[in-house]
Amino acid sequence: MPYFDTSTNKDKNPTVDLRTMASDTPLTLYFSDRLGFWQKKWETNKIGFHNEEVNEMLANHADKLIGSNKPRNIFVPLCGKSVDMKWFADQGIETVGVDVIPMALEQFFTDHNMEWEEANMPALGPNGKLLSSKTHPIKLYCADIVNYSVEIDGHFDAVWDRGSISALYRGDLDTYLSLMKNLVRPGGRILMEVVQYDVSIMDDLDRPTKPPPPYPLYEEDLNKMYGPEFSVHFLERRGWKLAGKDIEQALYLLLRN
């Protein structure tokens, strides 16, 4: 059941460019318009999407990213404090993550007892920051993903998209897809985990917010979004729970032509 909803309400959810936003504009105003859902999740510690262990489907299919042709670098969009990033770095892969929530990135370093240094990144907006590990090949950018570009770190051999495209604000989808197509060098690959479910099963939930996000995506959707630059290959599907409902997670490998 393909689901590819890019509808937006620009009056209610404007896309704000942090590069042009005044430096004295409160981030809370920006978040409330577009990213407040995820900001509130972190502030209230409702981060059930965070895994304390390396993602199981990633580990099962690590050979698709890490093998005899080990990537030199890997990009992790909307990374949060994913432990997968340390797993990559421990194997000598330069790991770059981007997330707009400062708390998430700081917790990544503190959770791993890892010292880091911080620098301003005006190219990513007045509030852009770079947090770099002093001991591991890890760079985490505190920035809006739509402000990241290939000019920051060049091209990547691999991307680990663990539900990022499913969580993304739909008004940013075209910008996100353009970024991924520009970042991945020819012959590179994206390992992508998405969710799959009929959104109507959430209709009976009595709560202020209910899924989506995350937004379901199917193989037909991925072919439409990433073709013809990438070929899409199904790897695995398994059951999962979302808001108490039975849904599925699916893993795909996207190969850059």
Short mmCIF file of C-alpha atoms in Angstrom, two decimals:
data_model
loop_
_atom_site.label_atom_id
_atom_site.label_comp_id
_atom_site.label_asym_id
_atom_site.label_seq_id
_atom_site.Cartn_x
_atom_site.Cartn_y
_atom_site.Cartn_z
CA MET A 1 0.00 0.00 0.00
CA PRO A 2 2.00 3.00 -1.21
CA TYR A 3 1.92 6.04 1.02
CA PHE A 4 3.73 9.13 -0.19
CA ASP A 5 2.16 12.16 1.51
CA THR A 6 3.98 15.43 0.92
CA SER A 7 1.02 17.64 1.78
CA THR A 8 1.75 20.67 3.95
CA ASN A 9 -0.03 23.62 5.45
CA LYS A 10 2.43 26.44 4.89
CA ASP A 11 0.50 28.92 7.01
CA LYS A 12 0.48 26.59 10.00
CA ASN A 13 3.86 24.93 9.49
CA PRO A 14 6.16 27.33 7.67
CA THR A 15 9.56 26.13 6.58
CA VAL A 16 12.02 28.40 8.35
CA ASP A 17 15.58 28.88 7.09
CA LEU A 18 17.86 29.08 10.12
CA ARG A 19 20.49 30.79 7.98
CA THR A 20 18.26 33.82 7.57
CA MET A 21 16.54 33.73 10.96
CA ALA A 22 17.63 36.57 13.24
CA SER A 23 20.09 35.43 15.90
CA ASP A 24 17.82 36.76 18.64
CA THR A 25 14.81 34.76 17.44
CA PRO A 26 14.00 32.18 20.15
CA LEU A 27 14.55 28.63 18.98
CA THR A 28 11.36 27.68 20.81
CA LEU A 29 9.39 29.77 18.29
CA TYR A 30 11.03 27.92 15.40
CA PHE A 31 10.49 24.52 17.04
CA SER A 32 6.83 25.23 17.78
CA ASP A 33 6.19 25.83 14.10
CA ARG A 34 8.02 22.90 12.58
CA LEU A 35 10.03 20.69 14.91
CA GLY A 36 8.20 21.04 18.19
CA PHE A 37 6.95 17.45 18.12
CA TRP A 38 10.50 16.10 18.40
CA GLN A 39 11.73 18.84 20.73
CA LYS A 40 8.99 17.92 23.19
CA LYS A 41 9.86 14.22 22.90
CA TRP A 42 13.41 14.94 24.05
CA GLU A 43 12.41 17.42 26.74
CA THR A 44 9.99 14.92 28.30
CA ASN A 45 12.32 11.93 27.72
CA LYS A 46 9.72 10.18 25.59
CA ILE A 47 12.29 8.74 23.24
CA GLY A 48 11.12 5.17 22.78
CA PHE A 49 12.52 5.37 19.26
CA HIS A 50 16.04 5.42 20.74
CA ASN A 51 17.77 2.02 20.94
CA GLU A 52 20.21 1.33 23.77
CA GLU A 53 21.89 -1.31 21.62
CA VAL A 54 23.12 -1.30 18.03
CA ASN A 55 20.14 -1.51 15.70
CA GLU A 56 19.40 -5.19 15.12
CA MET A 57 18.59 -4.94 11.43
CA LEU A 58 21.73 -2.88 10.88
CA ALA A 59 23.79 -5.55 12.62
CA ASN A 60 22.10 -8.29 10.57
CA HIS A 61 22.98 -6.56 7.30
CA ALA A 62 26.22 -4.82 8.22
CA ASP A 63 27.95 -6.53 5.33
CA LYS A 64 25.91 -4.31 3.01
CA LEU A 65 27.73 -1.28 4.46
CA ILE A 66 30.78 -2.70 6.17
CA GLY A 67 32.70 -5.51 4.53
CA SER A 68 35.64 -5.90 2.21
CA ASN A 69 34.62 -2.57 0.69
CA LYS A 70 34.39 -0.72 4.01
CA PRO A 71 33.22 2.87 3.57
CA ARG A 72 35.63 5.66 4.43
CA ASN A 73 32.82 7.77 5.85
CA ILE A 74 29.16 7.47 6.74
CA PHE A 75 26.41 10.04 7.20
CA VAL A 76 23.67 9.63 9.83
CA PRO A 77 20.80 12.10 9.30
CA LEU A 78 18.55 13.04 12.24
CA CYS A 79 20.97 11.02 14.33
CA GLY A 80 19.75 11.81 17.85
CA LYS A 81 22.10 10.00 20.21
CA SER A 82 22.18 6.76 18.24
CA VAL A 83 24.68 4.24 19.58
CA ASP A 84 25.12 3.07 15.98
CA MET A 85 27.43 6.04 15.44
CA LYS A 86 29.96 4.82 17.99
CA TRP A 87 29.70 1.35 16.46
CA PHE A 88 30.68 2.77 13.08
CA ALA A 89 33.48 4.89 14.55
CA ASP A 90 34.90 1.93 16.49
CA GLN A 91 35.47 0.28 13.11
CA GLY A 92 37.49 3.23 11.88
CA ILE A 93 34.75 4.81 9.78
CA GLU A 94 34.52 8.59 9.90
CA THR A 95 31.00 9.19 11.19
CA VAL A 96 29.04 12.40 10.66
CA GLY A 97 25.64 13.00 12.23
CA VAL A 98 23.17 15.87 12.06
CA ASP A 99 20.37 16.66 14.48
CA VAL A 100 18.68 19.90 15.50
CA ILE A 101 18.18 18.91 19.17
CA PRO A 102 21.27 19.97 21.22
CA MET A 103 20.31 17.74 24.14
CA ALA A 104 20.44 14.62 21.97
CA LEU A 105 23.97 15.27 20.72
CA GLU A 106 25.33 16.19 24.15
CA GLN A 107 23.79 13.04 25.62
CA PHE A 108 25.51 10.95 22.96
CA PHE A 109 28.92 12.06 24.22
CA THR A 110 28.06 11.86 27.92
CA ASP A 111 26.43 8.43 27.53
CA HIS A 112 29.73 7.12 26.10
CA ASN A 113 31.98 9.06 28.51
CA MET A 114 33.45 10.73 25.47
CA GLU A 115 35.13 14.13 25.58
CA TRP A 116 34.20 16.56 22.85
CA GLU A 117 34.94 20.04 21.66
CA GLU A 118 32.44 22.53 20.30
CA ALA A 119 32.68 25.14 17.56
CA ASN A 120 30.26 27.55 15.96
CA MET A 121 29.12 26.72 12.43
CA PRO A 122 27.66 29.89 10.91
CA ALA A 123 27.32 28.12 7.56
CA LEU A 124 24.55 26.08 9.21
CA GLY A 125 22.74 29.09 10.63
CA PRO A 126 23.33 31.45 13.57
CA ASN A 127 22.75 28.60 16.01
CA GLY A 128 24.72 25.96 14.11
CA LYS A 129 27.32 24.03 16.12
CA LEU A 130 29.87 21.31 15.48
CA LEU A 131 30.53 18.86 18.30
CA SER A 132 33.64 16.78 17.62
CA SER A 133 34.87 13.80 19.62
CA LYS A 134 38.42 14.12 20.93
CA THR A 135 38.97 10.36 20.79
CA HIS A 136 36.83 8.99 17.96
CA PRO A 137 36.27 9.92 14.28
CA ILE A 138 32.84 11.38 15.08
CA LYS A 139 31.47 14.79 14.12
CA LEU A 140 27.96 15.79 15.13
CA TYR A 141 26.35 18.92 13.74
CA CYS A 142 23.66 20.64 15.76
CA ALA A 143 21.70 22.11 12.88
CA ASP A 144 18.58 21.86 10.80
CA ILE A 145 19.07 19.08 8.26
CA VAL A 146 17.81 21.36 5.46
CA ASN A 147 20.80 23.65 6.05
CA TYR A 148 23.37 20.88 5.69
CA SER A 149 25.01 20.49 2.28
CA VAL A 150 27.79 18.71 0.43
CA GLU A 151 29.97 21.80 0.92
CA ILE A 152 30.31 21.01 4.65
CA ASP A 153 32.06 17.61 4.49
CA GLY A 154 32.04 16.60 0.85
CA HIS A 155 30.61 13.31 -0.39
CA PHE A 156 29.95 10.10 1.53
CA ASP A 157 30.40 6.44 0.76
CA ALA A 158 27.39 5.45 2.87
CA VAL A 159 24.33 6.72 4.69
CA TRP A 160 22.53 5.04 7.58
CA ASP A 161 18.95 6.33 7.48
CA ARG A 162 17.40 4.72 10.51
CA GLY A 163 13.85 6.02 10.16
CA SER A 164 14.96 9.58 9.43
CA ILE A 165 12.95 9.86 6.23
CA SER A 166 9.88 8.54 8.07
CA ALA A 167 10.26 11.11 10.86
CA LEU A 168 10.99 14.07 8.62
CA TYR A 169 8.57 17.00 8.39
CA ARG A 170 6.89 16.41 5.02
CA GLY A 171 7.47 19.97 3.85
CA ASP A 172 11.21 19.25 3.93
CA LEU A 173 11.04 16.04 1.94
CA ASP A 174 12.12 17.40 -1.45
CA THR A 175 15.07 19.22 0.12
CA TYR A 176 16.05 16.07 2.01
CA LEU A 177 15.93 13.90 -1.10
CA SER A 178 18.05 16.39 -3.03
CA LEU A 179 20.58 16.39 -0.19
CA MET A 180 20.84 12.59 -0.14
CA LYS A 181 21.31 12.42 -3.89
CA ASN A 182 24.06 15.03 -3.74
CA LEU A 183 25.84 13.56 -0.70
CA VAL A 184 26.25 9.96 -1.83
CA ARG A 185 29.09 9.50 -4.31
CA PRO A 186 28.68 7.17 -7.32
CA GLY A 187 28.84 3.57 -6.14
CA GLY A 188 27.78 4.61 -2.64
CA ARG A 189 24.82 3.23 -0.74
CA ILE A 190 22.07 4.04 1.69
CA LEU A 191 20.85 1.51 4.22
CA MET A 192 17.34 2.62 5.14
CA GLU A 193 14.91 1.50 7.81
CA VAL A 194 11.29 2.63 7.38
CA VAL A 195 7.93 1.84 8.95
CA GLN A 196 4.97 0.41 7.08
CA TYR A 197 1.35 0.58 8.23
CA ASP A 198 -2.10 1.82 7.27
CA VAL A 199 -2.42 5.23 8.95
CA SER A 200 -6.16 4.61 9.50
CA ILE A 201 -5.34 2.18 12.33
CA MET A 202 -4.37 5.21 14.42
CA ASP A 203 -7.79 6.89 14.05
CA ASP A 204 -9.14 5.52 17.33
CA LEU A 205 -6.28 6.85 19.44
CA ASP A 206 -7.50 9.40 21.97
CA ARG A 207 -4.49 11.67 22.35
CA PRO A 208 -3.43 15.17 21.27
CA THR A 209 -0.90 13.75 18.82
CA LYS A 210 -0.94 10.42 17.05
CA PRO A 211 1.07 8.92 14.21
CA PRO A 212 2.13 9.95 11.69
CA PRO A 213 4.95 10.78 12.21
CA PRO A 214 6.53 8.41 11.63
CA TYR A 215 5.22 8.31 8.09
CA PRO A 216 4.90 4.92 6.39
CA LEU A 217 6.91 4.34 3.24
CA TYR A 218 6.83 1.42 0.85
CA GLU A 219 9.13 0.16 -1.87
CA GLU A 220 7.07 1.87 -4.56
CA ASP A 221 7.46 5.17 -2.69
CA LEU A 222 11.22 4.76 -2.43
CA ASN A 223 11.51 3.99 -6.13
CA LYS A 224 9.59 7.16 -6.96
CA MET A 225 11.63 9.30 -4.58
CA TYR A 226 15.13 7.97 -5.26
CA GLY A 227 14.93 6.80 -8.86
CA PRO A 228 16.60 6.90 -11.28
CA GLU A 229 19.72 7.87 -9.29
CA PHE A 230 19.38 4.87 -6.97
CA SER A 231 18.22 1.28 -7.31
CA VAL A 232 16.13 0.01 -4.39
CA HIS A 233 16.57 -3.48 -2.92
CA PHE A 234 14.41 -5.02 -0.18
CA LEU A 235 16.35 -6.75 2.64
CA GLU A 236 14.15 -7.53 5.63
CA ARG A 237 10.75 -6.93 7.25
CA ARG A 238 9.70 -7.56 10.84
CA GLY A 239 6.85 -6.76 13.21
CA TRP A 240 7.01 -3.75 15.51
CA LYS A 241 4.79 -1.76 17.89
CA LEU A 242 3.86 1.88 17.33
CA ALA A 243 1.49 3.58 19.80
CA GLY A 244 0.40 0.11 20.87
CA LYS A 245 -0.49 -0.90 17.33
CA ASP A 246 1.02 -3.74 15.31
CA ILE A 247 2.99 -2.36 12.38
CA GLU A 248 6.09 -3.39 10.43
CA GLN A 249 9.63 -2.17 10.02
CA ALA A 250 11.34 -2.74 6.69
CA LEU A 251 14.96 -2.45 5.63
CA TYR A 252 16.12 -1.46 2.15
CA LEU A 253 19.47 -1.03 0.46
CA LEU A 254 19.68 1.83 -2.03
CA LEU A 255 22.62 1.70 -4.44
CA ARG A 256 23.84 4.89 -6.12
CA ASN A 257 24.13 4.40 -9.86
#
